[in-house]
Structures are given as C-alpha cells and as structure tokens.
Coordinates of C-alpha atoms in Angstrom, one line a residue:
M1 CA -2.0 -2.2 34.3
S2 CA -4.9 0.2 34.0
F3 CA -5.2 3.6 32.4
A4 CA -5.0 5.1 35.9
D5 CA -1.5 3.8 36.2
L6 CA -0.3 5.8 33.2
G7 CA -0.5 9.2 34.8
L8 CA -3.6 10.5 33.0
S9 CA -5.8 13.2 34.6
D10 CA -9.1 12.3 36.3
E11 CA -11.1 14.1 33.6
L12 CA -9.5 12.0 30.9
L13 CA -9.9 8.8 32.9
K14 CA -13.6 9.5 33.2
A15 CA -13.9 10.0 29.4
V16 CA -12.0 6.8 28.7
T17 CA -14.3 4.9 31.1
E18 CA -17.4 6.4 29.4
A19 CA -16.0 5.2 26.1
G20 CA -16.0 1.6 27.4
Y21 CA -12.3 1.0 27.7
T22 CA -10.6 -0.4 30.9
D23 CA -7.2 -1.7 30.0
P24 CA -4.6 -0.1 27.7
T25 CA -3.1 -1.9 24.8
P26 CA 0.6 -2.6 24.7
I27 CA 1.5 0.4 22.6
Q28 CA -0.6 2.7 24.8
R29 CA 1.1 1.4 28.0
Q30 CA 4.5 2.2 26.5
A31 CA 3.8 5.4 24.6
I32 CA 1.5 7.4 26.9
P33 CA 4.0 7.9 29.8
S34 CA 6.8 8.9 27.3
V35 CA 4.5 11.5 25.6
L36 CA 3.5 13.0 29.0
M37 CA 7.2 13.3 29.7
M38 CA 7.6 15.4 26.5
R39 CA 9.9 12.9 24.8
D40 CA 10.1 12.4 21.0
L41 CA 8.7 9.1 20.0
I42 CA 8.8 6.5 17.2
G43 CA 5.9 4.0 17.5
I44 CA 5.9 0.9 15.3
A45 CA 2.7 -1.0 15.6
Q46 CA 0.3 -3.0 13.6
T47 CA -3.0 -1.5 12.5
G48 CA -5.8 -2.0 15.0
T49 CA -3.5 -1.9 18.1
G50 CA -4.8 1.4 19.5
K51 CA -2.0 3.7 18.4
T52 CA -4.4 6.6 17.7
A53 CA -5.4 6.7 21.4
S54 CA -1.7 6.4 22.4
F55 CA -1.1 9.9 21.2
V56 CA -4.6 11.5 21.5
L57 CA -4.9 10.8 25.2
P58 CA -1.6 12.3 26.4
M59 CA -2.0 15.2 24.0
I60 CA -5.3 16.2 25.7
D61 CA -3.6 16.4 29.1
V62 CA -0.5 18.2 27.8
L63 CA -2.7 20.8 26.0
A64 CA -5.1 21.2 29.0
E65 CA -2.9 24.1 30.3
G66 CA -2.5 27.2 28.2
R67 CA -4.7 28.9 25.5
S68 CA -4.7 29.2 21.8
R69 CA -4.1 32.3 19.7
A70 CA -5.6 33.3 16.3
R71 CA -4.1 31.4 13.3
M72 CA -1.5 29.8 15.6
P73 CA -2.3 26.2 16.4
R74 CA -0.6 24.7 19.5
S75 CA -0.3 21.2 18.1
L76 CA -0.4 19.6 14.7
I77 CA -1.4 16.1 13.6
L78 CA -0.6 15.1 10.0
E79 CA -2.7 12.4 8.4
P80 CA -2.4 10.9 4.9
T81 CA -6.1 10.7 4.0
R82 CA -9.3 12.7 4.7
E83 CA -11.0 9.7 6.3
L84 CA -8.2 9.0 8.7
A85 CA -8.0 12.7 9.7
A86 CA -11.8 12.7 10.4
Q87 CA -11.4 9.6 12.5
V88 CA -8.7 11.2 14.6
A89 CA -11.0 14.2 15.1
E90 CA -13.7 11.9 16.3
N91 CA -11.3 10.5 18.9
F92 CA -10.5 14.0 20.2
E93 CA -14.2 14.8 20.5
K94 CA -14.8 11.5 22.4
Y95 CA -11.9 11.7 24.8
G96 CA -11.8 15.5 25.2
T97 CA -15.5 15.8 26.3
H98 CA -14.4 17.0 29.8
H99 CA -11.8 19.4 28.5
K100 CA -12.3 22.8 26.8
L101 CA -10.0 22.3 23.9
S102 CA -10.7 23.7 20.4
M103 CA -10.0 21.7 17.3
A104 CA -9.9 22.3 13.5
L105 CA -9.9 19.8 10.7
L106 CA -8.1 20.8 7.5
I107 CA -8.9 18.4 4.7
G108 CA -9.5 18.6 0.9
G109 CA -12.8 18.1 -0.7
V110 CA -14.7 20.6 1.4
Q111 CA -14.9 24.4 1.3
M112 CA -12.0 26.3 2.7
G113 CA -14.0 29.2 4.2
D114 CA -15.2 27.4 7.4
Q115 CA -11.7 26.1 8.0
V116 CA -10.2 29.6 7.8
K117 CA -12.8 30.9 10.2
A118 CA -11.9 28.2 12.7
L119 CA -8.2 29.1 12.5
E120 CA -8.9 32.7 13.0
K121 CA -10.6 31.9 16.3
G122 CA -7.6 30.0 17.5
V123 CA -7.2 26.2 17.9
D124 CA -5.4 23.9 20.3
V125 CA -5.4 20.9 18.0
L126 CA -5.0 21.1 14.2
I127 CA -5.6 17.9 12.3
A128 CA -4.7 18.2 8.6
T129 CA -3.7 16.5 5.4
P130 CA -0.4 17.9 4.1
G131 CA -1.8 19.2 0.8
R132 CA -4.5 21.4 2.4
L133 CA -2.2 22.6 5.2
M134 CA 0.4 23.8 2.7
D135 CA -2.3 25.4 0.6
L136 CA -3.5 27.5 3.6
F137 CA 0.0 28.2 4.7
E138 CA 1.0 29.6 1.3
R139 CA -2.1 31.8 1.4
G140 CA -1.0 33.3 4.7
K141 CA -3.9 31.9 6.6
I142 CA -1.9 29.9 9.2
L143 CA 1.2 30.4 11.3
L144 CA 3.1 27.4 12.6
T145 CA 5.6 29.2 14.9
G146 CA 3.5 28.5 18.0
C147 CA 3.1 24.7 17.3
N148 CA 5.0 22.8 20.0
M149 CA 3.8 19.3 19.3
L150 CA 3.8 17.5 15.9
V151 CA 2.4 14.0 15.2
I152 CA 3.2 12.3 11.9
D153 CA 0.7 9.4 11.7
E154 CA 0.8 6.6 9.1
A155 CA 4.2 7.7 8.0
D156 CA 4.7 4.9 5.5
R157 CA 1.5 5.8 3.8
M158 CA 2.7 9.4 3.5
L159 CA 5.7 7.9 1.7
D160 CA 3.6 5.9 -0.7
M161 CA 1.5 9.0 -1.5
G162 CA 4.5 11.3 -2.1
F163 CA 4.0 13.5 0.9
I164 CA 7.5 13.3 2.3
P165 CA 8.7 16.5 0.7
D166 CA 5.7 18.4 2.0
I167 CA 6.3 17.0 5.5
E168 CA 10.0 18.0 5.4
N169 CA 8.9 21.5 4.3
I170 CA 6.3 21.7 7.2
C171 CA 8.9 20.5 9.7
T172 CA 11.2 23.4 8.8
K173 CA 8.5 25.9 9.6
L174 CA 7.9 24.6 13.1
P175 CA 9.8 25.5 16.2
A176 CA 13.1 23.6 16.6
N177 CA 12.4 22.6 20.2
R178 CA 9.0 21.0 19.5
Q179 CA 8.0 17.5 20.6
T180 CA 7.6 15.1 17.6
L181 CA 5.8 11.8 17.5
L182 CA 6.0 9.5 14.5
F183 CA 3.8 6.4 14.1
S184 CA 3.9 3.8 11.4
A185 CA 3.1 0.1 10.8
T186 CA 6.2 -0.3 8.7
M187 CA 9.6 1.3 8.7
P188 CA 11.2 1.6 5.2
P189 CA 14.5 3.4 4.9
P190 CA 13.1 6.8 3.8
I191 CA 11.0 6.9 6.9
K192 CA 14.0 6.1 9.1
K193 CA 15.9 8.9 7.3
L194 CA 13.0 11.3 8.0
A195 CA 13.0 10.3 11.7
D196 CA 16.8 10.7 12.0
K197 CA 16.5 14.2 10.6
F198 CA 13.6 15.7 12.5
L199 CA 13.4 13.8 15.8
S200 CA 15.7 14.4 18.7
N201 CA 16.8 11.4 20.7
P202 CA 13.5 9.6 20.2
K203 CA 12.3 6.6 22.2
T204 CA 11.5 3.7 19.9
I205 CA 8.5 1.6 20.8
E206 CA 8.0 -1.6 18.8
V207 CA 5.1 -3.7 19.8
A208 CA 5.5 -6.0 16.8
R209 CA 8.1 -6.6 14.2
P210 CA 7.9 -4.0 11.4
A211 CA 5.5 -5.0 8.6
S212 CA 4.3 -8.1 10.6
T213 CA 0.6 -9.0 10.4
N214 CA -1.9 -9.5 13.2
T215 CA -1.8 -13.0 14.6
N216 CA -5.6 -12.8 15.2
I217 CA -6.1 -12.8 11.4
T218 CA -6.4 -16.1 9.5
Q219 CA -4.9 -15.5 6.0
W220 CA -5.6 -17.5 2.8
L221 CA -4.5 -17.3 -0.8
V222 CA -7.2 -18.4 -3.2
P223 CA -6.1 -19.5 -6.7
V224 CA -8.3 -18.1 -9.5
A225 CA -8.1 -17.8 -13.3
N226 CA -6.6 -14.7 -14.8
S227 CA -10.1 -13.3 -15.7
A228 CA -12.2 -10.7 -14.0
F229 CA -15.3 -12.8 -14.7
E230 CA -13.9 -15.9 -13.0
K231 CA -12.5 -13.8 -10.1
R232 CA -16.0 -12.2 -9.5
K233 CA -17.5 -15.7 -9.6
A234 CA -14.9 -17.0 -7.1
L235 CA -15.4 -14.0 -4.8
R236 CA -19.2 -14.6 -4.7
R237 CA -18.6 -18.3 -3.9
L238 CA -16.3 -17.3 -1.0
I239 CA -18.8 -14.8 0.4
D240 CA -21.6 -17.4 0.4
D241 CA -19.4 -20.2 1.8
Q242 CA -17.9 -18.1 4.6
G243 CA -21.2 -16.7 5.9
V244 CA -19.8 -13.1 5.8
A245 CA -21.3 -10.7 8.3
T246 CA -19.4 -7.6 7.2
A247 CA -16.6 -7.4 4.8
I248 CA -14.3 -5.0 3.0
I249 CA -13.2 -5.9 -0.6
F250 CA -10.1 -4.1 -1.8
C251 CA -9.3 -3.5 -5.5
N252 CA -6.2 -1.9 -7.1
R253 CA -8.0 0.4 -9.5
K254 CA -11.0 2.7 -9.2
T255 CA -12.6 1.3 -12.3
T256 CA -12.4 -2.2 -10.8
V257 CA -14.1 -0.9 -7.7
R258 CA -17.0 0.5 -9.7
E259 CA -17.4 -2.6 -11.9
L260 CA -17.2 -5.0 -8.9
N261 CA -19.8 -3.1 -6.8
K262 CA -22.1 -3.0 -9.8
S263 CA -21.7 -6.8 -10.3
L264 CA -22.3 -7.5 -6.6
K265 CA -25.5 -5.4 -6.5
K266 CA -26.7 -7.2 -9.7
H267 CA -26.3 -10.6 -7.9
G268 CA -28.3 -9.4 -4.9
Y269 CA -25.6 -8.4 -2.4
R270 CA -25.9 -5.3 -0.2
S271 CA -22.7 -3.5 -1.2
A272 CA -21.4 0.0 -1.5
E273 CA -18.2 1.6 -2.9
I274 CA -15.6 4.1 -1.9
H275 CA -12.7 5.4 -4.0
G276 CA -10.7 8.5 -4.7
D277 CA -12.9 9.9 -7.5
M278 CA -15.8 10.4 -5.0
D279 CA -16.1 13.8 -3.3
Q280 CA -15.8 13.9 0.5
P281 CA -19.5 14.1 1.4
A282 CA -20.2 11.0 -0.8
R283 CA -17.4 9.0 0.7
I284 CA -18.6 9.9 4.2
A285 CA -22.1 8.9 3.3
E286 CA -21.1 5.5 2.1
L287 CA -18.9 4.9 5.2
D288 CA -21.9 5.8 7.4
R289 CA -24.1 3.4 5.5
F290 CA -21.6 0.6 6.1
K291 CA -21.1 1.5 9.8
A292 CA -24.9 1.6 10.3
G293 CA -25.4 -1.8 8.7
D294 CA -27.4 -0.6 5.8
V295 CA -24.9 -2.4 3.6
N296 CA -22.6 -5.2 4.8
I297 CA -20.0 -5.2 2.0
L298 CA -17.8 -2.2 1.2
V299 CA -15.8 -2.3 -2.1
A300 CA -12.8 0.0 -1.7
S301 CA -9.6 1.1 -3.2
D302 CA -6.5 1.7 -1.1
V303 CA -7.8 5.1 -0.1
A304 CA -9.7 3.3 2.6
A305 CA -7.0 0.8 3.7
R306 CA -5.1 2.9 6.2
G307 CA -6.4 3.7 9.7
L308 CA -10.1 3.3 9.2
D309 CA -11.4 1.9 12.5
I310 CA -14.7 0.1 11.7
K311 CA -15.8 -2.3 14.4
G312 CA -17.0 -5.8 13.6
V313 CA -15.5 -6.3 10.1
S314 CA -15.3 -10.1 10.0
H315 CA -13.6 -10.6 6.6
V316 CA -11.3 -8.8 4.2
F317 CA -11.0 -9.8 0.6
N318 CA -8.2 -8.7 -1.7
F319 CA -9.9 -8.9 -5.1
D320 CA -6.5 -7.8 -6.5
A321 CA -3.2 -8.7 -4.9
P322 CA -1.8 -5.3 -3.9
W323 CA 1.0 -3.8 -6.0
H324 CA 2.9 -2.7 -2.9
P325 CA 3.5 -5.4 -0.2
D326 CA 3.1 -2.8 2.6
D327 CA -0.5 -2.3 1.5
Y328 CA -1.2 -5.9 2.3
V329 CA -0.5 -5.4 5.9
H330 CA -2.8 -2.4 6.1
R331 CA -5.6 -3.9 4.0
I332 CA -6.0 -7.0 6.2
G333 CA -5.6 -4.9 9.3
R334 CA -9.2 -3.7 8.8
T335 CA -10.3 -7.0 10.4
G336 CA -9.2 -8.6 13.7
R337 CA -9.1 -5.2 15.5
A338 CA -9.0 -4.6 19.2
G339 CA -8.3 -8.2 20.0
A340 CA -11.1 -9.7 17.8
T341 CA -10.4 -12.4 15.2
G342 CA -10.8 -12.0 11.5
T343 CA -10.2 -13.7 8.2
A344 CA -8.5 -12.4 5.1
F345 CA -8.6 -13.9 1.6
T346 CA -6.5 -12.8 -1.4
L347 CA -7.5 -13.9 -4.9
V348 CA -4.3 -14.7 -6.9
S349 CA -3.7 -15.6 -10.5
S350 CA -0.6 -16.7 -12.3
A351 CA 0.2 -13.0 -12.8
D352 CA 0.4 -12.4 -9.1
A353 CA 3.3 -14.7 -8.3
E354 CA 5.8 -11.9 -7.8
A355 CA 3.4 -9.9 -5.6
V356 CA 2.8 -12.9 -3.3
E357 CA 6.5 -13.5 -3.0
N358 CA 7.1 -9.8 -2.1
I359 CA 4.3 -9.9 0.5
E360 CA 5.7 -13.1 2.2
K361 CA 9.2 -11.7 2.1
L362 CA 8.1 -8.5 3.8
T363 CA 5.9 -10.1 6.5
G364 CA 8.3 -13.0 7.1
Q365 CA 5.6 -15.7 7.0
K366 CA 4.2 -18.0 4.4
I367 CA 0.5 -17.6 3.7
D368 CA -1.7 -20.8 3.6
R369 CA -3.0 -21.8 0.2
M370 CA -6.4 -23.1 -0.7
G371 CA -5.0 -25.3 -3.4
A372 CA -2.0 -25.0 -5.6
L373 CA -1.3 -21.5 -7.0
P374 CA -1.6 -21.2 -10.8
V375 CA 1.7 -21.1 -12.6
E376 CA 2.2 -19.4 -16.0
D377 CA 3.5 -22.1 -18.4
E378 CA 6.3 -21.6 -21.0
S379 CA 3.8 -21.2 -23.8
A380 CA 2.2 -18.1 -22.2
D381 CA 3.9 -15.8 -24.6
E382 CA 2.5 -17.8 -27.5
K383 CA -1.0 -17.7 -26.0
R384 CA -0.8 -13.9 -25.5
G385 CA -0.1 -13.6 -29.3
R386 CA -3.3 -15.4 -30.3
G387 CA -6.5 -13.6 -31.2
R388 CA -9.5 -13.4 -28.9
K389 CA -10.9 -16.6 -30.3
G390 CA -7.6 -18.5 -30.1
G391 CA -6.2 -20.5 -32.9
K392 CA -2.8 -21.7 -34.0
P393 CA 0.3 -19.7 -32.9
K394 CA 1.9 -17.6 -35.5
S395 CA 5.1 -18.9 -37.0
D396 CA 8.3 -16.9 -37.2
A397 CA 8.2 -16.8 -41.0
P398 CA 6.0 -14.2 -42.7
R399 CA 2.6 -15.6 -43.9
T400 CA 2.2 -15.9 -47.7
D401 CA -1.0 -16.7 -49.6
K402 CA -0.7 -20.1 -51.4
K403 CA -2.3 -18.6 -54.6
T404 CA 0.4 -15.9 -54.9
A405 CA 3.4 -17.7 -53.4
D406 CA 4.8 -18.7 -56.8
K407 CA 3.9 -15.5 -58.7
P408 CA 6.6 -12.8 -59.4
R409 CA 6.7 -9.9 -57.0
E410 CA 5.5 -7.4 -59.6
A411 CA 2.4 -9.5 -60.4
R412 CA 1.5 -9.8 -56.8
K413 CA 1.6 -6.1 -56.3
E414 CA -0.8 -5.5 -59.2
E415 CA -3.3 -8.1 -58.0
P416 CA -6.1 -6.5 -56.0
R417 CA -6.6 -7.7 -52.5
E418 CA -9.6 -9.7 -51.6
E419 CA -12.1 -7.8 -49.5
R420 CA -12.9 -9.4 -46.2
R421 CA -16.5 -9.9 -45.4
P422 CA -17.5 -8.4 -42.1
E423 CA -17.9 -11.1 -39.4
A424 CA -21.4 -11.6 -38.3
R425 CA -22.0 -10.1 -34.8
E426 CA -22.7 -12.5 -32.0
P427 CA -26.1 -12.3 -30.5
R428 CA -26.3 -10.0 -27.5
R429 CA -25.6 -11.8 -24.2
D430 CA -25.6 -10.8 -20.6
T431 CA -23.1 -8.3 -19.2
E432 CA -21.1 -10.9 -17.3
A433 CA -20.4 -12.9 -20.5
R434 CA -19.3 -9.9 -22.4
E435 CA -17.0 -8.9 -19.6
A436 CA -15.5 -12.4 -19.6
R437 CA -14.6 -12.2 -23.3
R438 CA -13.2 -8.8 -22.9
D439 CA -10.9 -9.9 -20.1
D440 CA -9.6 -12.8 -22.3
R441 CA -7.8 -10.3 -24.5
P442 CA -4.0 -10.4 -24.4
R443 CA -2.8 -8.7 -21.2
R444 CA -0.5 -6.3 -23.1
D445 CA -3.4 -5.1 -25.2
R446 CA -5.5 -4.5 -22.1
D447 CA -2.8 -2.4 -20.5
R448 CA -2.5 -0.3 -23.7
R449 CA -6.2 0.4 -23.8
R450 CA -6.5 1.3 -20.1
D451 CA -9.2 3.7 -19.3
S452 CA -7.9 7.3 -19.5
F453 CA -9.2 7.9 -16.0
D454 CA -7.5 4.8 -14.6
D455 CA -4.0 6.0 -13.7
G456 CA -3.0 3.1 -11.6
P457 CA -3.4 2.7 -7.8
D458 CA -6.0 4.8 -6.1
D459 CA -3.8 6.0 -3.3
G460 CA -4.7 9.7 -3.4
W461 CA -1.5 10.9 -5.2
N462 CA -1.5 11.5 -9.0
G463 CA 1.7 13.6 -9.3
P464 CA 5.2 12.6 -10.4
V465 CA 6.9 10.0 -8.3
P466 CA 10.1 11.3 -6.7
D467 CA 13.3 9.4 -7.3
F468 CA 13.8 8.7 -3.6
L469 CA 10.8 6.3 -3.7
N470 CA 12.7 3.9 -5.9
F471 CA 14.3 1.9 -3.2
T472 CA 14.5 -1.8 -2.5
I473 CA 13.4 -3.3 0.8
P474 CA 16.4 -5.4 2.1
A475 CA 15.7 -9.1 2.6

C-alpha cells in the first residue's frame, strides 16, 4: 500500500514524495483513512513508528477547505514539551508546503508578544503546550469555540508531567462535536479514563502491545558499582568499545547531566547537554549542534526523551535506570527509528534492582545481561552506617571510654573532654578522585544533602503531584 491509496490529496502526495517517503508505516495506514472520515481515534504505537505524520497529513487535507478567524484557531495539537511541539510544527511546514495553511506555536521560554500577534491574524493549526495555552486563554487572548479538531499527543507523558487536569479543563472549553485524536506509547488507567470521558466512539489502533519496545533495538543491562565515578568509567569504556557514531545518554537528574557532560568533555569526547534548567534558545542551539554533527554525544534528562526525532542515533545509554518504567520505553525509542537498528545500554547497580524488575514487568520481556547483576548483601545496612573511610561496624551498646568506664557518673561529668586534633587534609587530587570519594558516602546522607536545585526527575513539572497519579500498573 502506498500513500496514494490512503485518500490523500495530490498536493499532499507531492509534498510527501519531496520529503523522501514512499510507503506508509503501519500506524499511518490505519490512522489516516479514519482521520479523513472524521472519526475519533486512539493510537497506541511505539516511538519512532511515524505516528506524528499519521495525524499531521490528514489534518492538512481536512483543513484545506475553510478559513481562519482572529483568535479562533480551527484545530489544536497539545504536546507535553517545547521540543516536541517545535518538531510537530516542522512537520506541518514540510508537508504543508503546497497548502496555504497558517500555523502558530505556543510554547514557554519565549516571548508572548509574537505569539499573540499570530493569534490575532488567525491560525488554522495551533500547536501548544498546556501551560502556555491556559496562560493565554486566561488573559483573554484566545478563543477555543471554533476549534473542531483536537490532538492529544504523548498522552502518557502528559500524565507524568501533571498536565491531565489542564487537558480536562481545555476539553471543556472546546465544542462538544469536535473530532478528538489521542496518541500514546503506553495506556495507563488514567489515560483510558480520559479517553472514555472526552472521546466519542473512538476507533482504537494498536500497532504494538502497549508499553512494548521496538524489536529493532538490541537491549543490554550493564552491571556497575554503586558509584558515580565507576559508572562514568564504565560508560566511557562502552562508548569506546561500541564505536559509537551518535548517542544520547539519559540521566535522572539535571545535576547529573551537567556533571557527566563536563566529565566527558574533560576526557576528550564531543558532547553537549540538554535539560530543563536551560532556556529555550539554548536548548534549540544544543539540539542543532547535535543534528549537524558538531557533537556526537548528547547528555539529556527526560525532557528530551519523548518524541524527538533525530535521525541516525546509533546508541542510547541510560546512565541512570529510569524511575518510571514508562520512561524506559521512550528513552530507548530515540534509536532504531524508521526501520533502522539501534542498541540501548542501561547501567545498573544493586540499588536499581526494583527499577529493572518494573521495566521488565511493564514491557513483558527479559533484558539481556552483560554479566550478573550486583546484589545488595545482608550487611548493606551495616556498611551504610560506617564512616567515609570504613571501619568496624558500630555495636548496639553505647560506646564508653575505657578510662572512664569504672568512674562514678558524677566524676565523669566533671572531667573535661579531650580535644580532638583536626585531621590533616589529604593532598589535592584530580576531580574524578574527589568525586569518587564523595559518592562513597552513605546513600541516605547523600539524599539528605541533595542540591537545593535538584528536585528529582527533570520532566518539566515541579508542582504538587495530584493524588490520581498514585496508581499501580496491573501485572
């Protein structure tokens, strides 16, 4: 089956051919005819299967007739991140080159003035993140009563970032007889509840089992010591042994992204970083450097894990095992795209046993190991209680000085304490050695002394977590 068999217009077929595509992917073959028939749709597909084009192409033909009015967009596409919204906008520009459709991009991190001017002229397609859209709506700069098509993309990521209440609010302001398309790589219960509430008799397209991984991606778990220094050393060894052409390395925390990128540069690698603390122009600039080949390694937080379509990524490395098993599917989906093959490595320590179990439970497959995974022994609690330089574990009984053990309590109180001499400082060593000692501190102490700017996963949301997010994925 070719794109011509899907009912697309000649102008759109010409744009698709110019973009270098000849055969539609499975989700495109199933979704495009249904969207052209104005049916509601639920699309469950792995990342990298072409689901963006499955709604962009038919939307262009549907919107070809009619015209826009000021501050009243005709269609709305909701995206979880700025990068993904910008990528969808690029798709509209590429495939809509032979149509006269207007488009506006509403994302945070950029000035609002130009976005308001575009809305006042009238737009056919509005691509937005929920936060900026609600901001402009509350200011009275946009009306949604003329929006007859809604696309909710990466719905499970919206759930992770706490956007579901905003999406429910947005849906109530749209016409009741609109067409709604929902796309997601996974289908947790809250997303199913959202679909049941706001979609009318939708057609469900499932090109792969929910939360399954791409079969073109070879996956490995790599056992490492529970130390940032040793993990960086193991990562560099993997990069050298694998002959990496281009790679994305994912970390759980923004501070880890910065430290790892600094370490890689110090060892001569061409790397760049992207995380949520960077403003939008800086993030775009780093992505452009990676796409252009100026750097071949991109160290990223989960802000870059969803939807970014960067061709030719040969490897994905999970420097940290993801906290949420859904994120694993999206992280490794940055490689093996559009039928290509890829390799994904996840560095795991004894502390990651539960995360690995949750990932394998969600995906329904056992990931190959490069050796036995480390297991935390029964004396782990005793080791955590030792000082930085080790030593004997503390006994349950209180310590008592031998000199004062036999003295009466009153006498011991009056005896002055011996002043401790300050320990001689160790000679200054290189940065990697100091970091290794710092990471050998008890884990609980490290968690208490977490950097004030490190508030957990960098997934774009730093507000309170709603109660409905606390659900358990059924086995």
